[in-house]
GROMACS .gro file of C-alpha atoms in nm:
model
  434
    1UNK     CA    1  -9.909  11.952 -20.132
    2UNK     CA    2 -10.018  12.320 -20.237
    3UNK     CA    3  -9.707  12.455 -20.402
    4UNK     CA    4  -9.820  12.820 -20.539
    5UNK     CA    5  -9.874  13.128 -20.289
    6UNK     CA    6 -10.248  13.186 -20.379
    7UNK     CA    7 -10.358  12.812 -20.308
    8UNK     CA    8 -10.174  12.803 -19.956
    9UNK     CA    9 -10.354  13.172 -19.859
   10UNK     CA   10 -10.678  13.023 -20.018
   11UNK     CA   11 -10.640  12.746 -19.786
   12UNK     CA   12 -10.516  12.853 -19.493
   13UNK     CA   13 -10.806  13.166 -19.525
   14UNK     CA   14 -11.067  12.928 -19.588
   15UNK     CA   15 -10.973  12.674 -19.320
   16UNK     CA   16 -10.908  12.974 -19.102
   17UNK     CA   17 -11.300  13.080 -19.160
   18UNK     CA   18 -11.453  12.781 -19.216
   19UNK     CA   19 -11.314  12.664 -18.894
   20UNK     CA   20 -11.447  12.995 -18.719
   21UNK     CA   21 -11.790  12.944 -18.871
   22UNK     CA   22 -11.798  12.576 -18.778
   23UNK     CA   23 -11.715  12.725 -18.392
   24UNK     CA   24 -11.972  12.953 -18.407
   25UNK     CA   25 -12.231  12.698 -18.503
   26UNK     CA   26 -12.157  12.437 -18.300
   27UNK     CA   27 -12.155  12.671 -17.981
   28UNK     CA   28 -12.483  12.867 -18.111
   29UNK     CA   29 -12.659  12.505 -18.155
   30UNK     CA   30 -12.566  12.408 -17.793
   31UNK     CA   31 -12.663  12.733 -17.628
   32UNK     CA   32 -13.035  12.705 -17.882
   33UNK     CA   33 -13.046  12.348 -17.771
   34UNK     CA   34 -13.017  12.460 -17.394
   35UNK     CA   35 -13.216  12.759 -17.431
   36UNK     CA   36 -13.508  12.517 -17.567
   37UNK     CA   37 -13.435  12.254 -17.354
   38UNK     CA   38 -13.488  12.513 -17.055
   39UNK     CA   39 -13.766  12.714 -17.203
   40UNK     CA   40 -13.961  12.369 -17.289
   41UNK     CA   41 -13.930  12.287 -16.914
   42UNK     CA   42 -14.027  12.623 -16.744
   43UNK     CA   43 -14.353  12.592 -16.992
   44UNK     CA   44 -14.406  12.259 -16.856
   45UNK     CA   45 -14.314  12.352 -16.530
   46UNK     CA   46 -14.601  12.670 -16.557
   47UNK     CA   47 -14.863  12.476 -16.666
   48UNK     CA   48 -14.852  12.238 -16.411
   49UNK     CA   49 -14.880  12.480 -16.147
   50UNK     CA   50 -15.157  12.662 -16.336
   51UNK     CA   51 -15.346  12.297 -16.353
   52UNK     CA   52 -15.315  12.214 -16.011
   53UNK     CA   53 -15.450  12.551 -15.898
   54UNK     CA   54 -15.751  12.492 -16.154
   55UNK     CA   55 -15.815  12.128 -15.982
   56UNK     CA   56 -15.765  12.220 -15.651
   57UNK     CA   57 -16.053  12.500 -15.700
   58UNK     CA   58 -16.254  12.287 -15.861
   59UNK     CA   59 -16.177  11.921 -15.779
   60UNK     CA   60 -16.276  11.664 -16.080
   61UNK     CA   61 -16.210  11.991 -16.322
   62UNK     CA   62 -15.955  11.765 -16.471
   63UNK     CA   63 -15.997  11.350 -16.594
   64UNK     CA   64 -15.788  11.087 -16.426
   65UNK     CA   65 -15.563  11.041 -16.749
   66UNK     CA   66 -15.610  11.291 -17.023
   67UNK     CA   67 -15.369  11.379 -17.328
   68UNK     CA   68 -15.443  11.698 -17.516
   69UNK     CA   69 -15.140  11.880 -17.767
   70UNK     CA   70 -14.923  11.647 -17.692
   71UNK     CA   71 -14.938  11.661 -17.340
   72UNK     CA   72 -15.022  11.394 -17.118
   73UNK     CA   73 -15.175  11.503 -16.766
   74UNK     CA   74 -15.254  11.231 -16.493
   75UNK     CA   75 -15.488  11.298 -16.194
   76UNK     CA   76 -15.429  10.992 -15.965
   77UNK     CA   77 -15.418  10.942 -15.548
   78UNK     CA   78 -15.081  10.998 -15.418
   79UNK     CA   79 -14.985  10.664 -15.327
   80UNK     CA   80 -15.037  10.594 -15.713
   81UNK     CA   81 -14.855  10.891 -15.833
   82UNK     CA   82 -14.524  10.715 -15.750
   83UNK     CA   83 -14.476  10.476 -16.034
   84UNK     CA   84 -14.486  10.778 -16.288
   85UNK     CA   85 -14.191  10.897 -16.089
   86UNK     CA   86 -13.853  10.849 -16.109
   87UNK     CA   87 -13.696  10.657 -15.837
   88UNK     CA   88 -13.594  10.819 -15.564
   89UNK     CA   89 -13.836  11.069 -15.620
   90UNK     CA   90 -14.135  11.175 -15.302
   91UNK     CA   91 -14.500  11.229 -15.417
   92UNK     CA   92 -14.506  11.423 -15.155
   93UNK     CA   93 -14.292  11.690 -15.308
   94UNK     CA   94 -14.305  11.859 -15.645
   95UNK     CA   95 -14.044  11.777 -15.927
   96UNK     CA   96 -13.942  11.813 -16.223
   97UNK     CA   97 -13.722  11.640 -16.489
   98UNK     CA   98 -13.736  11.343 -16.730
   99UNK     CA   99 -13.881  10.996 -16.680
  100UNK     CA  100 -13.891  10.722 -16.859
  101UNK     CA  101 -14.232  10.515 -16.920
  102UNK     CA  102 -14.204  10.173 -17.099
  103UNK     CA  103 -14.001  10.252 -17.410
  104UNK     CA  104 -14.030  10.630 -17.368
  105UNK     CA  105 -13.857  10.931 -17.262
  106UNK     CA  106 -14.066  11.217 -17.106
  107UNK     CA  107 -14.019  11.592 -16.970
  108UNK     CA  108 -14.273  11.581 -16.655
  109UNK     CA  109 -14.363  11.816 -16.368
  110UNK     CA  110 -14.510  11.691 -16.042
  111UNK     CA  111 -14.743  11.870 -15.833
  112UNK     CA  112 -14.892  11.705 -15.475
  113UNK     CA  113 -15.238  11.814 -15.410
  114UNK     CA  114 -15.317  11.683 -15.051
  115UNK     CA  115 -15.383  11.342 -15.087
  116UNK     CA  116 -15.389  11.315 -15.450
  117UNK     CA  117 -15.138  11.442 -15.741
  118UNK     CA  118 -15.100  11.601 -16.078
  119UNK     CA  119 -14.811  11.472 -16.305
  120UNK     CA  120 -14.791  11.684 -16.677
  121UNK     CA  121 -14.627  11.452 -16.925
  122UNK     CA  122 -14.432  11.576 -17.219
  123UNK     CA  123 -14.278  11.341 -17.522
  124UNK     CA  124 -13.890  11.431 -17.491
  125UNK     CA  125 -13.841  11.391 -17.833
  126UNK     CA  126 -14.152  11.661 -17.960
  127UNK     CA  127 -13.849  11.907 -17.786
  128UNK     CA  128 -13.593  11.700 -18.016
  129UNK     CA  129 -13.795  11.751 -18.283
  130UNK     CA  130 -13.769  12.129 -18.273
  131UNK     CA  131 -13.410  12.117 -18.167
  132UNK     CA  132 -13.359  11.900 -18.489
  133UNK     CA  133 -13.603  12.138 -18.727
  134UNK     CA  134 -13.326  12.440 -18.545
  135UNK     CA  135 -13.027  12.210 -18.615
  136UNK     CA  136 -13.097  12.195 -19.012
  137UNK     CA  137 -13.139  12.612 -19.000
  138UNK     CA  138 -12.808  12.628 -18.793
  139UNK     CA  139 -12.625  12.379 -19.050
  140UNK     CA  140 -12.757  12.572 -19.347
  141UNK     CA  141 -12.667  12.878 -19.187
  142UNK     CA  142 -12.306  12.680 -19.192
  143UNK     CA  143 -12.315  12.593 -19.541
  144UNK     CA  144 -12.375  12.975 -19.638
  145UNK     CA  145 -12.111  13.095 -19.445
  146UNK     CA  146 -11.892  12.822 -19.602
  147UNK     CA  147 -11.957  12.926 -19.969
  148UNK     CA  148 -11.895  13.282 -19.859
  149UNK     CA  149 -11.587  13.193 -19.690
  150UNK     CA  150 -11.453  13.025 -19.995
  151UNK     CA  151 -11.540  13.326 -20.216
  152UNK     CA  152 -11.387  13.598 -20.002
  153UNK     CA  153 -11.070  13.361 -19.911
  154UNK     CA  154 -11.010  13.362 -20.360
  155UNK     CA  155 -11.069  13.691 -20.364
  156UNK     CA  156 -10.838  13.783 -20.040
  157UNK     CA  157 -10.565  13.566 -20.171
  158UNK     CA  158 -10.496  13.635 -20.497
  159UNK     CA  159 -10.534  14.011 -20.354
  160UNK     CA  160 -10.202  13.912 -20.176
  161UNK     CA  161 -10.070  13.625 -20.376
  162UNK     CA  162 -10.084  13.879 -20.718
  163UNK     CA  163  -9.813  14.150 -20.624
  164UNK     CA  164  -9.625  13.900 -20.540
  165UNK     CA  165  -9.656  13.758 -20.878
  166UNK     CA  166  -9.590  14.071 -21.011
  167UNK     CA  167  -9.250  14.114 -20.835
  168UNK     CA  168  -9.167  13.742 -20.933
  169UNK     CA  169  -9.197  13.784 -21.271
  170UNK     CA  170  -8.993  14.128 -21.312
  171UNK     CA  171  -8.733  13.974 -21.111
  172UNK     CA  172  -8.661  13.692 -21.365
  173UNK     CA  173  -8.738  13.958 -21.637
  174UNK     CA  174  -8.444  14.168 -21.447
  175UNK     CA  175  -8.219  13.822 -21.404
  176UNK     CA  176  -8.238  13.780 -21.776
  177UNK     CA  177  -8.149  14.143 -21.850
  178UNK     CA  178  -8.477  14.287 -22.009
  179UNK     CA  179  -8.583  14.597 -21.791
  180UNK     CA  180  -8.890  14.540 -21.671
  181UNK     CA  181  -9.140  14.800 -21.698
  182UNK     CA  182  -9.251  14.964 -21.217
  183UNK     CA  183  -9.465  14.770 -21.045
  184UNK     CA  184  -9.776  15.013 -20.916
  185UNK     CA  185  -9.661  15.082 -20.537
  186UNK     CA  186 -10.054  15.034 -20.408
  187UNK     CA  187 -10.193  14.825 -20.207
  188UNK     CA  188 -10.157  14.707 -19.828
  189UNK     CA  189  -9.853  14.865 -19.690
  190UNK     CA  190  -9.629  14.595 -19.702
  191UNK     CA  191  -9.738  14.496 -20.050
  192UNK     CA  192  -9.698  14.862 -20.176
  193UNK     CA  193  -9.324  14.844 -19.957
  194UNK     CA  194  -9.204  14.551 -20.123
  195UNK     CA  195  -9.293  14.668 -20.513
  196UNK     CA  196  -9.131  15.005 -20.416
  197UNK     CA  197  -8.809  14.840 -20.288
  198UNK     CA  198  -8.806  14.644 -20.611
  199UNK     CA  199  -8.850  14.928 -20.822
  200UNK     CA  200  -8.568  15.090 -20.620
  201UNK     CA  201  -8.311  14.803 -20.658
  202UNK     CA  202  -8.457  14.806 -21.071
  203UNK     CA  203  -8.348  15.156 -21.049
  204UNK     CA  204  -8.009  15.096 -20.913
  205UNK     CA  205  -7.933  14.777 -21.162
  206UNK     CA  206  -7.993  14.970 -21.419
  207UNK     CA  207  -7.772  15.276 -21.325
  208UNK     CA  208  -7.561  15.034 -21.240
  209UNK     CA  209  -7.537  14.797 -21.597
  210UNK     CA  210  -7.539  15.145 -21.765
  211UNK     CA  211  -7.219  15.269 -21.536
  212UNK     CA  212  -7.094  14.943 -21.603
  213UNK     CA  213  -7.124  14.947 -22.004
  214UNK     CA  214  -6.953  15.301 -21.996
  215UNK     CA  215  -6.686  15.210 -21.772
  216UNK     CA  216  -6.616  14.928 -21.996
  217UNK     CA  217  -6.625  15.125 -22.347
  218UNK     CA  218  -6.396  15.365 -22.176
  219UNK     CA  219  -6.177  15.107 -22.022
  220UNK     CA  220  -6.123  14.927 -22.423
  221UNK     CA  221  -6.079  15.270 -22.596
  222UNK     CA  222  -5.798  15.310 -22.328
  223UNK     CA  223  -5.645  15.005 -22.341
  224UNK     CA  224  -5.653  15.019 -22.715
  225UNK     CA  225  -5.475  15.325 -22.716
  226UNK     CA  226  -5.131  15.226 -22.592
  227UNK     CA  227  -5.153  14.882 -22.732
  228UNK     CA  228  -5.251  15.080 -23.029
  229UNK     CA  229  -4.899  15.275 -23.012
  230UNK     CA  230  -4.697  14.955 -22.884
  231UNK     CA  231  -4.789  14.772 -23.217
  232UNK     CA  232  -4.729  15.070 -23.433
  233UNK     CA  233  -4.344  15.118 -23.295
  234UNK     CA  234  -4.302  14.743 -23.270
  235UNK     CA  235  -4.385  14.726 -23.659
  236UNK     CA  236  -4.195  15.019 -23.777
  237UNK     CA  237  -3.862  14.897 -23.513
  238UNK     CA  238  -3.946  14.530 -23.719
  239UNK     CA  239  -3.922  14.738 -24.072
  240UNK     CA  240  -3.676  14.992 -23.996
  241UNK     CA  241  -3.922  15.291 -24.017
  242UNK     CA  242  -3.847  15.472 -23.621
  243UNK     CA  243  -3.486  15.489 -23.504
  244UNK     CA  244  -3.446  15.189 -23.204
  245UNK     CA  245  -3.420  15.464 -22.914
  246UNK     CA  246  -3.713  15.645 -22.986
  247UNK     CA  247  -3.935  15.277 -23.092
  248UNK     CA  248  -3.815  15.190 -22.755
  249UNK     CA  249  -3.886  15.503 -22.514
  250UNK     CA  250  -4.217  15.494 -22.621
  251UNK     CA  251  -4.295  15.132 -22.608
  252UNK     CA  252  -4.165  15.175 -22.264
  253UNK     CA  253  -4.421  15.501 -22.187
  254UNK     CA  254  -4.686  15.301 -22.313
  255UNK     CA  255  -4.604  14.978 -22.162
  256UNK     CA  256  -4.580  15.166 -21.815
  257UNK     CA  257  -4.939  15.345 -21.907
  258UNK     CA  258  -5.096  15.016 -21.980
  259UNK     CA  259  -4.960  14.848 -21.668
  260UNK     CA  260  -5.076  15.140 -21.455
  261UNK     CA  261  -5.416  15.153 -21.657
  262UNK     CA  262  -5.414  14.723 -21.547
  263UNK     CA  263  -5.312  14.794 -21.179
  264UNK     CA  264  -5.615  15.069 -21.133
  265UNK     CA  265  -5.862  14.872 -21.269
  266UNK     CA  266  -5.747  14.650 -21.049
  267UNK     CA  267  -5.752  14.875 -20.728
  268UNK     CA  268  -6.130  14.996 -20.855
  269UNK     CA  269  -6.266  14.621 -20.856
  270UNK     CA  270  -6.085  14.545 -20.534
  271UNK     CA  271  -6.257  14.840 -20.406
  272UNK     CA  272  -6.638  14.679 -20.470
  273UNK     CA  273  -6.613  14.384 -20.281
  274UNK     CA  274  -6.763  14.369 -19.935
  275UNK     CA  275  -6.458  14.212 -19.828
  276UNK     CA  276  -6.258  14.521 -19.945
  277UNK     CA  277  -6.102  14.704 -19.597
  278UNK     CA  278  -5.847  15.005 -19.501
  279UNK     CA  279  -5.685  14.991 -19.216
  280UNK     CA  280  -5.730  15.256 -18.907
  281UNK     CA  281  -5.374  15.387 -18.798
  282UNK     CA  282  -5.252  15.699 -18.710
  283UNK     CA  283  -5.056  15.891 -19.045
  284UNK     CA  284  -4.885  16.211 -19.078
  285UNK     CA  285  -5.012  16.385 -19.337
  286UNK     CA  286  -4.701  16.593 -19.405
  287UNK     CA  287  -4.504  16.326 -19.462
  288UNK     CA  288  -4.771  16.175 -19.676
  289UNK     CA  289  -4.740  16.471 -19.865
  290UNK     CA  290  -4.336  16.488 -19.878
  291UNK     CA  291  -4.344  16.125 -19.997
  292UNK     CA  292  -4.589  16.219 -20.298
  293UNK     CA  293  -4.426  16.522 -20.422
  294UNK     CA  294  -4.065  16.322 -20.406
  295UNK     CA  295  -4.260  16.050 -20.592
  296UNK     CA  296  -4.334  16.301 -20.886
  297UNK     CA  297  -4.045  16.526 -20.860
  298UNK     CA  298  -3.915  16.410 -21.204
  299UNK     CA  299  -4.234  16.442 -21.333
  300UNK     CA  300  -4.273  16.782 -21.256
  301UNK     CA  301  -3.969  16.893 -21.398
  302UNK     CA  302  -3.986  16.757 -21.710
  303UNK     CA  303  -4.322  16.919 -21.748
  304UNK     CA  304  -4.168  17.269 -21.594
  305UNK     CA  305  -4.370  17.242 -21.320
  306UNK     CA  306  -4.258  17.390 -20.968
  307UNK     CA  307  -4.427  17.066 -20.716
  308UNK     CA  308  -4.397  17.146 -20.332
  309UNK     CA  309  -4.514  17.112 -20.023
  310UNK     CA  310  -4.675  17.386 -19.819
  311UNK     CA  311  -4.659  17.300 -19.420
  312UNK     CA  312  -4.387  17.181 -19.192
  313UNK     CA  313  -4.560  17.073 -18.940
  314UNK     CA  314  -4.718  16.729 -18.840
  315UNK     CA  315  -5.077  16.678 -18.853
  316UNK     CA  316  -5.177  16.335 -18.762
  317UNK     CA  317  -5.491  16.201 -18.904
  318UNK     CA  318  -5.689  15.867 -18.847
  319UNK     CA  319  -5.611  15.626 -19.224
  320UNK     CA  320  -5.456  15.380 -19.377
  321UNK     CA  321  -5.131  15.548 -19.465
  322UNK     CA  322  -5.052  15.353 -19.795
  323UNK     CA  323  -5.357  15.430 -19.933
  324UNK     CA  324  -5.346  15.811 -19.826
  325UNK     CA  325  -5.013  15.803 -20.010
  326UNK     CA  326  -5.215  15.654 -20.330
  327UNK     CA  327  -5.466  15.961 -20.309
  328UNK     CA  328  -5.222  16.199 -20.272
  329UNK     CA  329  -5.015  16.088 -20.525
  330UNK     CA  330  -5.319  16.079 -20.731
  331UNK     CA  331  -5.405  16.388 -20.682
  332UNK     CA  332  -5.066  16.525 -20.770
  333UNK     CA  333  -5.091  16.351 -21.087
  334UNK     CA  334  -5.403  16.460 -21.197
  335UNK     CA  335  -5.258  16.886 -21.098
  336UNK     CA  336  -5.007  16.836 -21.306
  337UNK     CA  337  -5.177  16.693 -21.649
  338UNK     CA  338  -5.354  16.982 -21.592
  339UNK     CA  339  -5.068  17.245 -21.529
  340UNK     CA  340  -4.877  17.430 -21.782
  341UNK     CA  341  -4.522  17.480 -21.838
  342UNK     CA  342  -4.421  17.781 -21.574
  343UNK     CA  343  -4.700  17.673 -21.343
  344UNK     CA  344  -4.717  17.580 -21.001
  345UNK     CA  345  -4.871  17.282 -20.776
  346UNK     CA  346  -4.859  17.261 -20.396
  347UNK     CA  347  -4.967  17.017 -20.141
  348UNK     CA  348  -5.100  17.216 -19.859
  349UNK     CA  349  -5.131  16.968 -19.518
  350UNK     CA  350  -5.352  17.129 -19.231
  351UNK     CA  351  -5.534  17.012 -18.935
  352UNK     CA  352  -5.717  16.668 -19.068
  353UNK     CA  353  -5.713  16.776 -19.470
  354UNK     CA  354  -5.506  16.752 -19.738
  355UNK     CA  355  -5.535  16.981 -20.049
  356UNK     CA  356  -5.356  17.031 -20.367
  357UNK     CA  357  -5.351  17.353 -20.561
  358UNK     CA  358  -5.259  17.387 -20.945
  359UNK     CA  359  -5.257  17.690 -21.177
  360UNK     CA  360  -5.387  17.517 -21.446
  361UNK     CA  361  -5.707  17.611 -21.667
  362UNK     CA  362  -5.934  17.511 -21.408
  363UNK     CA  363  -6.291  17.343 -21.427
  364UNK     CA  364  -6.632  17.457 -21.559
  365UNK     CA  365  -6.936  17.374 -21.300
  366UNK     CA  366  -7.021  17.049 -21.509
  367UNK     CA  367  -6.578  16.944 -21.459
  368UNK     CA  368  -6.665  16.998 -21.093
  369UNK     CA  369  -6.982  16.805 -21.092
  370UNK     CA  370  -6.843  16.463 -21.286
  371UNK     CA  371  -6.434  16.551 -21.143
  372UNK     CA  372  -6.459  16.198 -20.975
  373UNK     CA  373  -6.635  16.021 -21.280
  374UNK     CA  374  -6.375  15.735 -21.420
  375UNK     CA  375  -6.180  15.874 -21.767
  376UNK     CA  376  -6.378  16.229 -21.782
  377UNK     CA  377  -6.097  16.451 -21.682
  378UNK     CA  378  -5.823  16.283 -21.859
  379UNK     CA  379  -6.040  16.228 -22.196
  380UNK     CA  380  -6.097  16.628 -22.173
  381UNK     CA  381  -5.744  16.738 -22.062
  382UNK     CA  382  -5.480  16.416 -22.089
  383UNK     CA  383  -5.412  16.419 -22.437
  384UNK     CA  384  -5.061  16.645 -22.467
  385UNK     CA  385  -4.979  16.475 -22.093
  386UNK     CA  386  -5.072  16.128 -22.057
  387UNK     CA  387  -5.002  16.113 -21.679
  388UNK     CA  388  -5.208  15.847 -21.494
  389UNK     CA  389  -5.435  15.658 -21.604
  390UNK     CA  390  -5.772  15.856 -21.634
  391UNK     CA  391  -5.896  15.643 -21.301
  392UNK     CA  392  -5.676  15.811 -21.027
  393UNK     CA  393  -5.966  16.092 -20.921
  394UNK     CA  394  -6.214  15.758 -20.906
  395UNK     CA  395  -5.987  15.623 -20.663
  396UNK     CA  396  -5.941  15.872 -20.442
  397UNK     CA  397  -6.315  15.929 -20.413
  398UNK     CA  398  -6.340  15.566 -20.289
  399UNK     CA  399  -6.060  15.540 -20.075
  400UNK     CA  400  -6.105  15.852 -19.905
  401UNK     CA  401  -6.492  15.729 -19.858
  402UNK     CA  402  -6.365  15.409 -19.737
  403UNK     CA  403  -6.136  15.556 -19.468
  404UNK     CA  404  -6.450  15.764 -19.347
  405UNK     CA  405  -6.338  16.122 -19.497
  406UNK     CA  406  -6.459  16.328 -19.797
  407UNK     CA  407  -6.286  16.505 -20.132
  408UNK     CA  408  -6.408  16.802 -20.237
  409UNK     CA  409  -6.308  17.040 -20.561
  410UNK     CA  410  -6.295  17.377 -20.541
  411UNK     CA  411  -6.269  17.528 -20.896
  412UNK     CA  412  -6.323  17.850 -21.143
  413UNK     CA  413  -6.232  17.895 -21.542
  414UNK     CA  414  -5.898  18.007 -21.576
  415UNK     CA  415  -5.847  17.992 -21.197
  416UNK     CA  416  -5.675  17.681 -21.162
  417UNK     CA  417  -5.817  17.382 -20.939
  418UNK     CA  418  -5.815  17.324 -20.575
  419UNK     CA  419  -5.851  16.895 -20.474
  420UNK     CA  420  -5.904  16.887 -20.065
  421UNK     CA  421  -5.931  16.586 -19.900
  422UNK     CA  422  -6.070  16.563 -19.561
  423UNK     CA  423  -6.000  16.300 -19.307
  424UNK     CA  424  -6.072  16.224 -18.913
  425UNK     CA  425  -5.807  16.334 -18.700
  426UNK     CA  426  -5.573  16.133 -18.451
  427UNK     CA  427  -5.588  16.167 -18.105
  428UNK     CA  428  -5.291  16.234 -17.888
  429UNK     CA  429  -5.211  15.940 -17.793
  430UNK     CA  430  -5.273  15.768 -18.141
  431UNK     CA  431  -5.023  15.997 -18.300
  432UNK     CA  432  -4.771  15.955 -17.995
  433UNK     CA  433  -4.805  15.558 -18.025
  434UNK     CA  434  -4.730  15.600 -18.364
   0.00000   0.00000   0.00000
């Protein structure tokens, strides 16, 4: 059994054209052995007629029995013309065909000439003879074709069975985490399709295992950070160094950071399974929005932050209304790390969007570009308010993708920041079933 690509397209190529020349041959040798079969006859046939004519003109012109190149030409009365016939056959009528005389075989044409007849005799096998000298050519002519065959079926298949190769071996190379180096994208179409998809998927891996390394330095310096400050408190509470109330409000902070920090990571992985799903329900954004500022109301305050929400009316939107309360909230966390004492943030609800406003320092054009990139933000502006926990604007990119809608940043230096988040709306009857 033929295990590796090349040898099965070698094979199956070969077969494929050694089977095609074999046809070829086979029907060219009968047609040449009919052609010659026929041609040998209508010669026969001619010269018979033409030595008929020649005796009839000149009676005698030809002996009784007489052999000359091979043929054989008998002269005889009619009456004795019939035993070098075949049965059945009239001397009285010309024919032509084979007969057999004694032990052989022999092409003959008959011609009556009033009361005596002219028989040409041919050998049978002088024609075999030339069919067999035509049968060698033909078979050589096979032979040829067969060695060619077998050359241009190695050289088509490893053609094919090489890319292939190619692809196998950069695939392992890729399963064991080396990064192997593009496969050339040339070739037949197909060939050149499947090396580009490769080097595409390469591409993406690699993005990917990079994203992944980052997210996972970021994700240790983070969690090192309030396990970092739960250790320090718990040893100076154990040795008498921080007063109990303060050792213990900020355990608690941190503890609450960390399990946050835990619960997002959690939500992001959730988020990259296939199986992950949101549901499709009509929600009222204004009370989304009510619900989130209520959620951080405390927040805000403590901060000196005035939180609100800007629209009375409902506006019903097509989501999954738990997690359009976990953007929103998100959001509102994010506006007010970045807004100062004094400052404002609002949550603005309008026909299918959703879009928080703060007055805080705003973002430069690279902040907008990387605004949704896991820990950037809050690494640049969560240090004096660790609110969140530096994943919340990841989130709400994927969730708001997920529920078929889009987030947007609208943003200037020193002009504060502007998070809108659009969604489909509901129909009528959607929001009045709901």
């Amino acid at each position: 059994m033929i295990e590796s690509l090349q040898g099965r397209l070698f094979a199956a190529v070969f077969a494929a054209i050694v089977l095609s020349v074999g046809i070829t041959v086979s029907i060219g040798a009968y047609l040449a052995h009919r052609s010659t079969a026929a041609s040998t006859a209508t010669s026969l046939a001619k010269r018979a007629d033409l030595l008929a004519v020649q005796e009839q003109q000149q009676p005698s012109y030809i002996a009784e029995d007489y052999t000359s190149d091979s043929n054989r030409v008998v002269v005889d009365r009619i009456a004795n013309m019939a035993s070098l016939l075949p049965a059945g056959r009239s001397t009285a009528k010309a024919s032509d065909g084979k007969v057999r005389l004694g032990e052989t075989t022999y092409l003959y044409s008959y011609r009556p000439m009033g009361a005596r007849g002219l028989e040409l005799l041919r050998a049978a096998n002088l024609g075999s003879s030339i069919w067999g000298s035509l049968l060698r050519d033909l078979a050589l002519a096979g032979l040829v074709g067969a060695v060619l065959a077998a050359a241009l079926s190695f050289v088509l298949a490893r053609s094919i069975s090489r890319p292939v190769s190619r692809v196998a071996d950069a695939s392992r190379a890729l399963a064991s985490g080396a990064e192997p180096q593009p496969l050339p994208e040339h070739g037949a179409a197909e060939l050149a399709a499947l090396a580009q998809a490769f080097n595409e998927m390469a591409d993406e891996l690699h993005t990917s295992r990079e994203s992944e390394r980052a997210f996972l330095l970021s994700v240790s310096h983070e969690l090192k950070t309030p396990l970092t400050a739960i250790r320090g408190y718990a040893e100076g509470l154990a040795e008498g160094v921080f007063a109990p109330d303060d050792a213990a409000r900020t355990i608690g902070v941190e503890a609450r950071r960390l399990e946050r920090l835990v619960y997002d990571i959690l939500d992001l992985a959730r988020m990259r399974r296939a199986s992950f799903s949101v549901r499709r329900e009509a929600v009222d954004l204004t009370q989304v929005a009510r619900e989130a500022v209520a959620r951080h109301a405390t927040t805000a305050r403590t901060f000196g932050v005035t939180l609100s929400v800007v629209g009375e009316v409902e506006v019903w939107v097509q989501a999954d209304a738990d997690r359009v309360l976990q953007v929103a909230s998100n959001l509102v966390e994010n506006a007010l790390r970045e807004t100062p004492e004094g400052g404002t943030v609002a949550v603005e609800v309008a026909p299918g969007r959703l879009t928080v406003t703060d007055t805080g320092p705003g973002l430069t054009t690279d902040d907008r570009d990387r605004a949704f990139e896991r820990f950037y933000l809050y690494d640049k502006h969560g240090k004096e308010r660790p609110v969140g926990s530096g994943l919340g604007l990841a989130i709400v990119k994927q969730l708001t993708t997920a529920m078929g809608g889009d987030v947007t940043v609208e943003s200037e230096p020193g002009g504060g920041a502007r998070f809108v988040v659009a969604l489909p709306p509901a129909s009528v009857a959607e929001a009045v079933s709901a």
